[in-house]
Coordinates of C-alpha atoms in Angstrom, one line a residue:
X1 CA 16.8 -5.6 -18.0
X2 CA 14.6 -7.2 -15.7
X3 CA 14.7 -10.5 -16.8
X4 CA 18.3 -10.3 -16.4
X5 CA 18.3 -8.7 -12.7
X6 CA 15.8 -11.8 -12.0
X7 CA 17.6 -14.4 -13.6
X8 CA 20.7 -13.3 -11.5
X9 CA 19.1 -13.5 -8.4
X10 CA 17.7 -16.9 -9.2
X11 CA 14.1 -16.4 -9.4
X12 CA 12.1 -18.1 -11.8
X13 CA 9.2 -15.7 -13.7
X14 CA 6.1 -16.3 -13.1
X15 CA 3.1 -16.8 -15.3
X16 CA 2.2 -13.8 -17.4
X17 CA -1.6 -13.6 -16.4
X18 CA -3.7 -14.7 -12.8
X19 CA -6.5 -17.0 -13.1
X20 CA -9.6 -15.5 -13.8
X21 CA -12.0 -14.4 -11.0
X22 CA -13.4 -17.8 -9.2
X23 CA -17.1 -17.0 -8.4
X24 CA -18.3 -20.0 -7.4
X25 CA -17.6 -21.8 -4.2
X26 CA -14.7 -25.1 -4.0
X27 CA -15.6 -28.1 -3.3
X28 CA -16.0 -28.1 0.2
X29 CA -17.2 -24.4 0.8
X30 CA -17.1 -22.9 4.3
X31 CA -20.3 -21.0 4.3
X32 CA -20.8 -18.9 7.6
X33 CA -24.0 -17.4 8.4
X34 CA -24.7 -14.0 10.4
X35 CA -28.1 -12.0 11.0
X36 CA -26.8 -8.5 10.9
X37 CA -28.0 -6.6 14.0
X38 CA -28.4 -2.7 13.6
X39 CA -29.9 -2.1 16.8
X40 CA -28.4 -0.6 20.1
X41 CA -31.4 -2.5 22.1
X42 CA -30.8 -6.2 20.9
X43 CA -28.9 -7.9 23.4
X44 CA -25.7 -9.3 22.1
X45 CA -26.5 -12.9 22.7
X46 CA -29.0 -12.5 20.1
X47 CA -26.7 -12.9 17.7
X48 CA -27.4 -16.2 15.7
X49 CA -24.8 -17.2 13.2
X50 CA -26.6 -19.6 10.4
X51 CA -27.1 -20.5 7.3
X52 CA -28.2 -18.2 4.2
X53 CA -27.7 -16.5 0.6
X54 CA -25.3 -13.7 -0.6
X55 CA -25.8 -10.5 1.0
X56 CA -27.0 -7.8 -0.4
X57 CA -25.1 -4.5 1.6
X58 CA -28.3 -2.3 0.2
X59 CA -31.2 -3.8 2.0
X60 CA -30.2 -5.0 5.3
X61 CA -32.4 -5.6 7.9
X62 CA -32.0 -7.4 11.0
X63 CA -34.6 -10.4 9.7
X64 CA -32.9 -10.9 6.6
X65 CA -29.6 -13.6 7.0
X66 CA -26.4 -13.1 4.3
X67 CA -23.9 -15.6 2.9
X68 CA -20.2 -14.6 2.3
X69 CA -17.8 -16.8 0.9
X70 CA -14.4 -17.4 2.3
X71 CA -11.5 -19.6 1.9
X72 CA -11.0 -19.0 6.5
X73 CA -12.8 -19.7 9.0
X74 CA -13.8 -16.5 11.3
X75 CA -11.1 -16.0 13.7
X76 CA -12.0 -18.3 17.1
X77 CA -11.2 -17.4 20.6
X78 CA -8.6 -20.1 21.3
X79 CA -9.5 -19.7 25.3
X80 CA -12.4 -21.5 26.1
X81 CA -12.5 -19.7 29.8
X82 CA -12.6 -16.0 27.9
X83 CA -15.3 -14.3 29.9
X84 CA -19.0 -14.2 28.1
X85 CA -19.2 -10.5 29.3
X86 CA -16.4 -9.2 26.9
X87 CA -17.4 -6.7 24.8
X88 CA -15.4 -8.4 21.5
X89 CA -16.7 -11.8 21.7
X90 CA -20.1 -13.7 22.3
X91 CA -20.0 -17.3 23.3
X92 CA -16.3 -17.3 22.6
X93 CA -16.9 -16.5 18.8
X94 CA -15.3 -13.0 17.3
X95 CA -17.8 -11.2 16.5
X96 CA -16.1 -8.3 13.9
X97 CA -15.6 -10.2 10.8
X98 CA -13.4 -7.9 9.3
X99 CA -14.3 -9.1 5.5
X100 CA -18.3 -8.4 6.2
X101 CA -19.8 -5.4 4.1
X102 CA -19.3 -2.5 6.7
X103 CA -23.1 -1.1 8.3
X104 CA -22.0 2.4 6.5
X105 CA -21.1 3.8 3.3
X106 CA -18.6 6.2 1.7
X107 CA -20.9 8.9 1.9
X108 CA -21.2 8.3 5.7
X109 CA -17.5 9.1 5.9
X110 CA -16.8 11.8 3.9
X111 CA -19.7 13.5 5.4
X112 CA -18.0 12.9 8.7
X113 CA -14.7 14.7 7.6
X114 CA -14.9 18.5 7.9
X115 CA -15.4 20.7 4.8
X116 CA -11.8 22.3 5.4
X117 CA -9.7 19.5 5.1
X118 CA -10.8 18.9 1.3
X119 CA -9.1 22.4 0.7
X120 CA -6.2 22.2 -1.7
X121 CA -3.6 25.2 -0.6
X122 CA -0.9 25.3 -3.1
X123 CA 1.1 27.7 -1.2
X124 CA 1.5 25.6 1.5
X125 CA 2.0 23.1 -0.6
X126 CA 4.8 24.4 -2.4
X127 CA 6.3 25.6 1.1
X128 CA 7.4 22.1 1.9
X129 CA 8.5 21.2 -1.8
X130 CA 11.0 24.2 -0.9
X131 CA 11.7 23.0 2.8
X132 CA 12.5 19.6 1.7
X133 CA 14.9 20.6 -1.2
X134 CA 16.9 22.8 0.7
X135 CA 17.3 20.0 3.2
X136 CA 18.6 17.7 0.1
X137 CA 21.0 19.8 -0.9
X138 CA 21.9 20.8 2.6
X139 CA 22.8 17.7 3.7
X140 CA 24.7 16.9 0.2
X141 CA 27.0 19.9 1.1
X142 CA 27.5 18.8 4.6
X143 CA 28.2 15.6 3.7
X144 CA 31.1 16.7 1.2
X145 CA 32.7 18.8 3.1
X146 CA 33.1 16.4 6.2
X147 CA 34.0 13.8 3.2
X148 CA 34.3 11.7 6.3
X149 CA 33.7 7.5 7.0
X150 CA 31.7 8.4 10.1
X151 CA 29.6 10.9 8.7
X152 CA 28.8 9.4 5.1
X153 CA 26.3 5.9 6.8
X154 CA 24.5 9.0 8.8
X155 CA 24.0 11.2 5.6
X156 CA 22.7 7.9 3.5
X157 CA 19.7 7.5 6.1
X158 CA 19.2 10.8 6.4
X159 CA 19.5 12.0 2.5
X160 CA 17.6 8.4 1.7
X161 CA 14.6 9.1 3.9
X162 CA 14.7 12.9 2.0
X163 CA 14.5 11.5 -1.4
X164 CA 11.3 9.5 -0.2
X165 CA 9.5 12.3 1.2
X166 CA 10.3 14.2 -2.8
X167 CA 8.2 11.0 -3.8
X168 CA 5.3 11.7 -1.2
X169 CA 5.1 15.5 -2.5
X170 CA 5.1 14.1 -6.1
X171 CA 3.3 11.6 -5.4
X172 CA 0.3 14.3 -4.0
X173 CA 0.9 15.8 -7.4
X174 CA -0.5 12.6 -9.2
X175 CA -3.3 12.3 -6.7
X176 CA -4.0 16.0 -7.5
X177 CA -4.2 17.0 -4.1
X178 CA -0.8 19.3 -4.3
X179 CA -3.3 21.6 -5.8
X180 CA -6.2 22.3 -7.8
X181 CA -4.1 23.6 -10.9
X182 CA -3.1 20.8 -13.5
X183 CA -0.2 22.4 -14.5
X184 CA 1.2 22.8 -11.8
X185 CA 0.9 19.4 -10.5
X186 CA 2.5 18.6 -13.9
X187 CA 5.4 20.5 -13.3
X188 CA 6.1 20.0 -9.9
X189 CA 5.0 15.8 -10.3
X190 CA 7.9 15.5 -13.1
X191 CA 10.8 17.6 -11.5
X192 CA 10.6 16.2 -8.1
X193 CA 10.0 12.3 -9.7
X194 CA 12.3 12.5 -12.2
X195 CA 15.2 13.8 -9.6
X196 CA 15.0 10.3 -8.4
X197 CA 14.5 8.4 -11.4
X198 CA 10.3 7.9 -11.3
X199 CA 8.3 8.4 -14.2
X200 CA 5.9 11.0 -12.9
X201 CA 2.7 10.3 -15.6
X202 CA 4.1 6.4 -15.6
X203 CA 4.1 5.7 -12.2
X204 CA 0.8 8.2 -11.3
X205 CA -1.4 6.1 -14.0
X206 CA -0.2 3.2 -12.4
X207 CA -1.2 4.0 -8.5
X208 CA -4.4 5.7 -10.0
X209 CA -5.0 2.1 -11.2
X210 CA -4.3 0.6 -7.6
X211 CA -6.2 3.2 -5.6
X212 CA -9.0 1.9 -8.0
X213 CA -8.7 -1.8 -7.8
X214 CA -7.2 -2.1 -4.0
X215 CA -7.7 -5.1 -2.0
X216 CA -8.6 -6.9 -5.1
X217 CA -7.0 -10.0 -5.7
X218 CA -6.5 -9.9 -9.7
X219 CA -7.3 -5.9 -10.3
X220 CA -4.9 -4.3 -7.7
X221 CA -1.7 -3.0 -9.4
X222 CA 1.1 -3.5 -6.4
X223 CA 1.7 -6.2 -4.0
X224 CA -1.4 -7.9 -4.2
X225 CA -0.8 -11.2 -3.1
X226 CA 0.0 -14.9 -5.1
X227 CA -2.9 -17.4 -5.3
X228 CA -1.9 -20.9 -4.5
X229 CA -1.1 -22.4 -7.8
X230 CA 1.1 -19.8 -8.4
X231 CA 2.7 -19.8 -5.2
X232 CA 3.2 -23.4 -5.7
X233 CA 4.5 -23.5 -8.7
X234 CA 7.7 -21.2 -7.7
X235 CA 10.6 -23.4 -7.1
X236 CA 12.3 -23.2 -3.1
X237 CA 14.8 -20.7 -4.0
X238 CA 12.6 -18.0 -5.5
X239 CA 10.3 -18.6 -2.3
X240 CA 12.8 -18.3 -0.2
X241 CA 14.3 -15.0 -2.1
X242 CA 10.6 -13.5 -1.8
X243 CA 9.6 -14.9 1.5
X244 CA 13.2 -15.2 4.2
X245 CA 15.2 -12.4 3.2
X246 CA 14.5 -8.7 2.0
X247 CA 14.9 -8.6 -1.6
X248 CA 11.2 -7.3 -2.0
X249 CA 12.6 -4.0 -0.5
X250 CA 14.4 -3.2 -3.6
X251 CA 11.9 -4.4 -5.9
X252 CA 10.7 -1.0 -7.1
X253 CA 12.8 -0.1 -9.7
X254 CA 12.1 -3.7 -11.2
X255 CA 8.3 -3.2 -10.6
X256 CA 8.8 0.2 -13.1
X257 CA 10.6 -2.3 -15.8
X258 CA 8.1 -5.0 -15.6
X259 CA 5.3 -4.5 -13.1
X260 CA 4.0 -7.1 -10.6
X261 CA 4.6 -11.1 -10.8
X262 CA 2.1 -12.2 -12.9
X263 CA 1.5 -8.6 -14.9
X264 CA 2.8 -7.1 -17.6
X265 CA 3.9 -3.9 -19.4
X266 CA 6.2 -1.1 -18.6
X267 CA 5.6 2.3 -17.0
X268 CA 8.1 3.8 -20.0
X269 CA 6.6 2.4 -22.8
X270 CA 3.7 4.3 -24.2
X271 CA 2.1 1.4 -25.9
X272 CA 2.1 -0.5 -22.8
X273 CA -1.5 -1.7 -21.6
X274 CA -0.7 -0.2 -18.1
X275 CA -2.4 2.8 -20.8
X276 CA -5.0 3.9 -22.8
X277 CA -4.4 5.8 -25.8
X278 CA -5.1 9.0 -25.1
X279 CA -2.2 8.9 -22.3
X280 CA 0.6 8.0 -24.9
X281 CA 1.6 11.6 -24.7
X282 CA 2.4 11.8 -21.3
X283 CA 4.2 8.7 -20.9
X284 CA 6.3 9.8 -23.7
X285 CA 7.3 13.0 -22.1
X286 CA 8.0 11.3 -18.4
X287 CA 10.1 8.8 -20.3
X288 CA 12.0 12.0 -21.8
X289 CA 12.3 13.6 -18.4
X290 CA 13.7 10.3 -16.7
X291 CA 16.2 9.7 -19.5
X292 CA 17.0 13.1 -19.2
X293 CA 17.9 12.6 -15.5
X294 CA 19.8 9.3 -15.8
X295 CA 22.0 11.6 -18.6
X296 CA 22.4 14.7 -16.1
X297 CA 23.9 11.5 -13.3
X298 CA 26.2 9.9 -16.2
X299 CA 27.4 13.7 -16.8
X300 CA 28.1 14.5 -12.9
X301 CA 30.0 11.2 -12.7
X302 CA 32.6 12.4 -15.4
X303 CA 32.9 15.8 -13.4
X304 CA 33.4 14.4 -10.0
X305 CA 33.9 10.6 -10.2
X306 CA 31.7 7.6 -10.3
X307 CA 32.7 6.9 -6.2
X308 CA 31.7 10.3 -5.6
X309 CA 28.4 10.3 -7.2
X310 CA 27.3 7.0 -5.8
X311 CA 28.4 8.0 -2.2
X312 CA 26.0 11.2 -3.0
X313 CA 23.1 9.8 -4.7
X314 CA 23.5 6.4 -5.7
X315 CA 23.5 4.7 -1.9
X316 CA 21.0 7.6 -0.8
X317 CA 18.5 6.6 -4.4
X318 CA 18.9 2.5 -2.5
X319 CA 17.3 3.4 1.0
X320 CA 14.9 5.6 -0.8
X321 CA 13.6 2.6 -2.5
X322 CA 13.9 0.8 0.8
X323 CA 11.4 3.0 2.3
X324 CA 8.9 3.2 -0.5
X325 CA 8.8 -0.9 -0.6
X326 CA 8.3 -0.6 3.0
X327 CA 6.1 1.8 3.9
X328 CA 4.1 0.4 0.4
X329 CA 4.0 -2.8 1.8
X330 CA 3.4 -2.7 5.5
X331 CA -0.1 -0.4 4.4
X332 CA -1.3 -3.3 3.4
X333 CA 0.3 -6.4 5.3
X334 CA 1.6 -6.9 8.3
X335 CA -1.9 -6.9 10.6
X336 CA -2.1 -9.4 14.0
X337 CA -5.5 -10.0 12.4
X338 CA -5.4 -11.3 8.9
X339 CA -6.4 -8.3 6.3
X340 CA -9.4 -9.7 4.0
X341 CA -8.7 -9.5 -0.3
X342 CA -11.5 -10.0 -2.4
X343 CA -12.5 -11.2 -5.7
X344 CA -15.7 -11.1 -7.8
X345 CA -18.9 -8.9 -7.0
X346 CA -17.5 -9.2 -3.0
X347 CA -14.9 -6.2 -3.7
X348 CA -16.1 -2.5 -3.4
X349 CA -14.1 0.3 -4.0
X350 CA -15.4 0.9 0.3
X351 CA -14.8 -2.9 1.4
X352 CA -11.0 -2.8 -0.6
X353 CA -10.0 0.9 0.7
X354 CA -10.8 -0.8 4.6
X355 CA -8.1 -3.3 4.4
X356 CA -5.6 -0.8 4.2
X357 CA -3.7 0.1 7.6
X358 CA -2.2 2.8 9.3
X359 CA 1.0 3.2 10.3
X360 CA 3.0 5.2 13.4
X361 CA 6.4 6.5 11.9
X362 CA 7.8 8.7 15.1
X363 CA 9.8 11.9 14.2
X364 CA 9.5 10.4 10.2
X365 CA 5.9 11.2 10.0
X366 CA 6.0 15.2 9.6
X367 CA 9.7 14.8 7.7
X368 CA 7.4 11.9 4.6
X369 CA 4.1 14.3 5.1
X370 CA 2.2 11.6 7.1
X371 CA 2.2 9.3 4.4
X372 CA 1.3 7.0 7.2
X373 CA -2.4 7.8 7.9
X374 CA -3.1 6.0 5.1
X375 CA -6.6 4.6 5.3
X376 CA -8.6 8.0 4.9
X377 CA -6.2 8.9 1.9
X378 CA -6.8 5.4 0.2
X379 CA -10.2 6.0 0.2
X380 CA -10.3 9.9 -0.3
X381 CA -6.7 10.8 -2.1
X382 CA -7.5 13.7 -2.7
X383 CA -7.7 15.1 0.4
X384 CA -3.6 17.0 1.2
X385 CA -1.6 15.8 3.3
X386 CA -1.3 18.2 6.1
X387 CA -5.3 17.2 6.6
X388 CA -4.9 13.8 6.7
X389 CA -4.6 13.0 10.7
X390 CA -7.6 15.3 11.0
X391 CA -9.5 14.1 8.7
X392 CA -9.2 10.8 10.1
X393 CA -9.8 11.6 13.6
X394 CA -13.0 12.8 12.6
X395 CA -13.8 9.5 10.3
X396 CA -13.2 7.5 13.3
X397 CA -16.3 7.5 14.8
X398 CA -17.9 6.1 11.7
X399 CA -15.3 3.6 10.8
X400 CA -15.5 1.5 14.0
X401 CA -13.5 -1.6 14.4
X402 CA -12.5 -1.2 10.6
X403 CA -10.0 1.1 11.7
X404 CA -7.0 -0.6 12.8
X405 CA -5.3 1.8 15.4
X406 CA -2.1 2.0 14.5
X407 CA 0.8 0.9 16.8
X408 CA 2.8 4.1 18.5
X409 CA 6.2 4.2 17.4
X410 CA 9.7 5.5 19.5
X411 CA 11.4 8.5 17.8
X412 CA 12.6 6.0 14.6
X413 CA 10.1 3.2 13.9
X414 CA 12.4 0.4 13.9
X415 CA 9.3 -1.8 15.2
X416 CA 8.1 -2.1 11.7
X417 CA 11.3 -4.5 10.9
X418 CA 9.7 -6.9 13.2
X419 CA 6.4 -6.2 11.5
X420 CA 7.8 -6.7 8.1
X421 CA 9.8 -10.1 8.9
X422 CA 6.8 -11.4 10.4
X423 CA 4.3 -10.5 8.0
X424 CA 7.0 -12.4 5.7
X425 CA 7.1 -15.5 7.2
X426 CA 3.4 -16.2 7.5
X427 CA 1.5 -14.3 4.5
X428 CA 2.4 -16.4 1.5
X429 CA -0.5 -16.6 -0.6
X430 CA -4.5 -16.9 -0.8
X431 CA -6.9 -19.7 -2.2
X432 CA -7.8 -19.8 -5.6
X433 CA -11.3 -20.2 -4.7
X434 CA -13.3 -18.0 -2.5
X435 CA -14.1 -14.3 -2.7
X436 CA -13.1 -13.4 1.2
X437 CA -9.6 -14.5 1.4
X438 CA -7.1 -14.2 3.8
X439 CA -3.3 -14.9 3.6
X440 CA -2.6 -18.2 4.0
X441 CA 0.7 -19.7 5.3
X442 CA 3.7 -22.4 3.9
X443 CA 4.2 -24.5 7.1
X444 CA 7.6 -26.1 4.8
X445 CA 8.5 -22.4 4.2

């Protein structure tokens, strides 16, 4: 099926496997050399950048120099008038290199996070299962019984953005941080994912596999970006499909069929190496609980018509894919500064959970559970939702510059369009060599 929906839209598939992890440097490395300084009493001009071997993030100390390897130069103040004085630069050179190993460790932040925010209330949690599905099915009614043109493009935004936050609330039951009860993440996970055709086990085993692997270059599970060979290799219509106009946005459901360009396997299939084993149970029973949804859909359009049906659910299911691929995306793309991917013994699960970002959603941020403060949950998912903002106020002070203040949205977040179709035009892929990358641009694109 997804050869087919590909095939129609003109894209050619890509190769089954990436290259394996480079770790040596290309032919003409950049090598950039920094002496760590630790101390609040060196004076910033100290800060020599020079030539030296691959760090080691365990035993800093402010004699010892570090190598890291990148396919970029560090970022270069283009004025050559900036004052000396300014705090984020020192004789006009950046001085936060955002793909350095960061002066702290996990430890440091979860120490920094209160004790209370780690508490799983399943109550409360159920509470907004309950508020959101009696918005669902409020706004369905509403929207039959107007049965009106004007009202029907309002009630597919609004019933759209519902079924997304269903995902967020199953999706905490795959992290586990619904509650501390299995079972109950079990039950909840498959009826709320299954209502919108998601394979709850399928699609958790898959995320638990990104959360692991993120900001790695081969090893992350979703949108991790093409190397250049790759990239190259794709013929000007499939770039131009993937790159100019927003056909990634409804990827999703193609993603569940086939994974990632360049991967693999289906989240339905039980023999699928997305899984070990020991999970073939479970994938077999959230493949029966999806099939059982699509038959409960092919049922309702026999009882009130096919037109019906898609005006209620099928347009609604389409801009709830929207926002996942969004929302997905722009977590991890999108910066004004370029967001660092690793490869080889460079990646840490610490180093890959910093390049995620934060994102300002306006009145959407309580209505999908503040999804958006996403760089504390990437790196501590089991933390609930309704802690997240203050658990990341508190990790603030630790994290430094590797926290990305997000941009403050108006009421809708219609700024992140912009975001998106620039982040579009100018991160096409990374160099097969290096392990610091950053997205690199197609000047002919």
């Amino acid at each position: 099926m997804a050869s087919w929906v590909l095939s129609q839209c003109g894209i050619k598939p890509l190769p089954k496997n990436y290259p394996k992890p480079i770790s040596r440097f290309s032919s003409n490395p950049i090598k950039i050399r920094f002496s760590p300084v630790f101390s609040s009493d060196l004076n910033p001009s100290s800060l020599l950048i020079s030539c030296c071997s691959k760090p080691n993030s365990k035993s800093f100390s402010k004699d010892k120099k570090w190598e890291v390897k990148v396919s970029a130069p560090l970022r270069v103040s283009s004025p050559p008038f900036e004052e000396e004085n300014d705090d984020n630069f020192i004789n006009g050179v950046d001085e936060f290199d955002p793909g350095a190993p960061p002066p702290f460790k996990l430890a440091d932040i979860k120490n920094a996070i209160p004790k209370h925010c780690w508490v799983k209330d399943p109550w409360k949690s159920m509470s907004y299962v309950v508020r959101d599905i009696v918005v669902v099915f409020g706004l369905a009614a509403a929207a039959s019984f107007f049965n009106n043109w004007l009202v029907w493009p309002l009630y597919w935004i609004a019933q759209g953005t519902m079924f997304w936050a269903l995902f967020v609330l199953g999706h905490d039951c795959g992290h586990g941080s619904f509650s501390n009860n299995h079972k109950l993440n079990s039950v909840v996970g498959h009826l709320l994912h299954s209502s919108i055709l998601v394979p709850y086990h399928g699609w958790r085993i898959s995320h638990r596999t990104h959360h692991q692997n993120h900001g790695h270059i081969e090893n992350d599970e979703s949108w991790h970006p093409l190397s250049e060979k790759i990239y190259n290799s794709l013929d000007t219509m499939t770039k131009k499909l993937r790159f100019t106009i927003p056909f990634p946005l409804l990827a999703y459901p193609i993603y569940l069929f086939a994974r990632s360009p360049g991967k693999s396997g289906s989240h339905f299939h039980p023999d699928s190496d997305l899984f070990t084993p020991n999970e073939k149970h479970d994938i077999v029973t959230s493949t029966a609980c999806w099939s059982a949804m699509v038959a409960l859909l092919v049922g309702l359009s026999f009882v009130m018509g096919p037109i019906q049906l898609l005006k209620l659910y099928g347009v609604p299911y389409a801009i709830f894919v929207m926002w996942l691929d969004l929302v997905t995306y722009l977590h991890h793309h999108g910066h004004d500064d370029k967001l660092p991917w690793y490869r080889g013994q460079e990646w840490s699960y610490l180093r890959g959970g910093l390049t995620t970002l934060d994102r300002d959603y306006g009145w959407i941020n309580n209505i999908h559970h503040d999804i958006g403060t996403h760089v504390i949950h990437h790196l501590f998912p089991q933390i609930p939702h309704y802690h997240l903002i203050e658990a990341t106020e508190a990790a603030k002070p630790v994290l430094g510059k590797y926290y990305r203040e997000p941009k403050k949205s108006g009421p809708l977040p219609l700024y992140l369009f912009g975001v998106l179709a620039n982040s579009f035009k100018k991160d096409h892929y990374v160099s097969d060599t290096g392990d610091v990358v950053y997205y690199q641009t197609d000047p002919n694109l």
